[in-house]
Amino acid sequence: GYSIIYEPNAKVYHSHNYNIIDVFRRHFDHGVSLNEIINEKIINVTKEGFNFIIEEILFLIKNNLWYKIPHMFIYEFSRYLGYLLGRKHNIIPKFIKRFISHHKYYWKN
């Protein structure tokens, strides 16, 4: 008896407990997917990512979580590197893509 509806005012909170390697792999796959879907320039994503990091640092400082800043930098670097490599996946050999992707089946052939 359930239905699926579109409710633009609905809020959904969720999170993932990814380690640094998983974050890299996930964002590599995002980069590959986005490369196929949109023609967005990487520079725009870099600018948005930089703004996000500034907001994240300010949030951590404001909430007295400054000790998490080093981990945040490692996490965000891993995320960004995965994304950049995903966007440039056409120049990466398939055996490497199979190794660094979460979705090994994409690169079987």
JSON list of C-alpha atoms in Angstrom, two decimals, residues 39-51 80 83-84 87-88:
[
{"chain": "A", "resi": 39, "resn": "ASN", "atom": "CA", "xyz": [30.54, 18.27, -20.04]},
{"chain": "A", "resi": 40, "resn": "GLU", "atom": "CA", "xyz": [31.20, 20.23, -16.85]},
{"chain": "A", "resi": 41, "resn": "LYS", "atom": "CA", "xyz": [34.64, 21.77, -16.64]},
{"chain": "A", "resi": 42, "resn": "ILE", "atom": "CA", "xyz": [36.87, 20.43, -13.91]},
{"chain": "A", "resi": 43, "resn": "ILE", "atom": "CA", "xyz": [37.82, 23.99, -12.91]},
{"chain": "A", "resi": 44, "resn": "ASN", "atom": "CA", "xyz": [34.21, 24.68, -11.83]},
{"chain": "A", "resi": 45, "resn": "VAL", "atom": "CA", "xyz": [34.24, 21.60, -9.62]},
{"chain": "A", "resi": 46, "resn": "THR", "atom": "CA", "xyz": [37.60, 22.65, -8.17]},
{"chain": "A", "resi": 47, "resn": "LYS", "atom": "CA", "xyz": [36.22, 26.07, -7.22]},
{"chain": "A", "resi": 48, "resn": "GLU", "atom": "CA", "xyz": [33.12, 24.55, -5.60]},
{"chain": "A", "resi": 49, "resn": "GLY", "atom": "CA", "xyz": [35.28, 21.99, -3.80]},
{"chain": "A", "resi": 50, "resn": "PHE", "atom": "CA", "xyz": [37.54, 24.72, -2.45]},
{"chain": "A", "resi": 51, "resn": "ASN", "atom": "CA", "xyz": [34.54, 26.66, -1.15]},
{"chain": "A", "resi": 80, "resn": "TYR", "atom": "CA", "xyz": [39.23, 15.01, -5.25]},
{"chain": "A", "resi": 83, "resn": "TYR", "atom": "CA", "xyz": [37.24, 12.36, -9.04]},
{"chain": "A", "resi": 84, "resn": "LEU", "atom": "CA", "xyz": [40.00, 13.86, -11.21]},
{"chain": "A", "resi": 87, "resn": "ARG", "atom": "CA", "xyz": [37.25, 12.35, -15.24]},
{"chain": "A", "resi": 88, "resn": "LYS", "atom": "CA", "xyz": [40.48, 11.40, -17.08]}
]
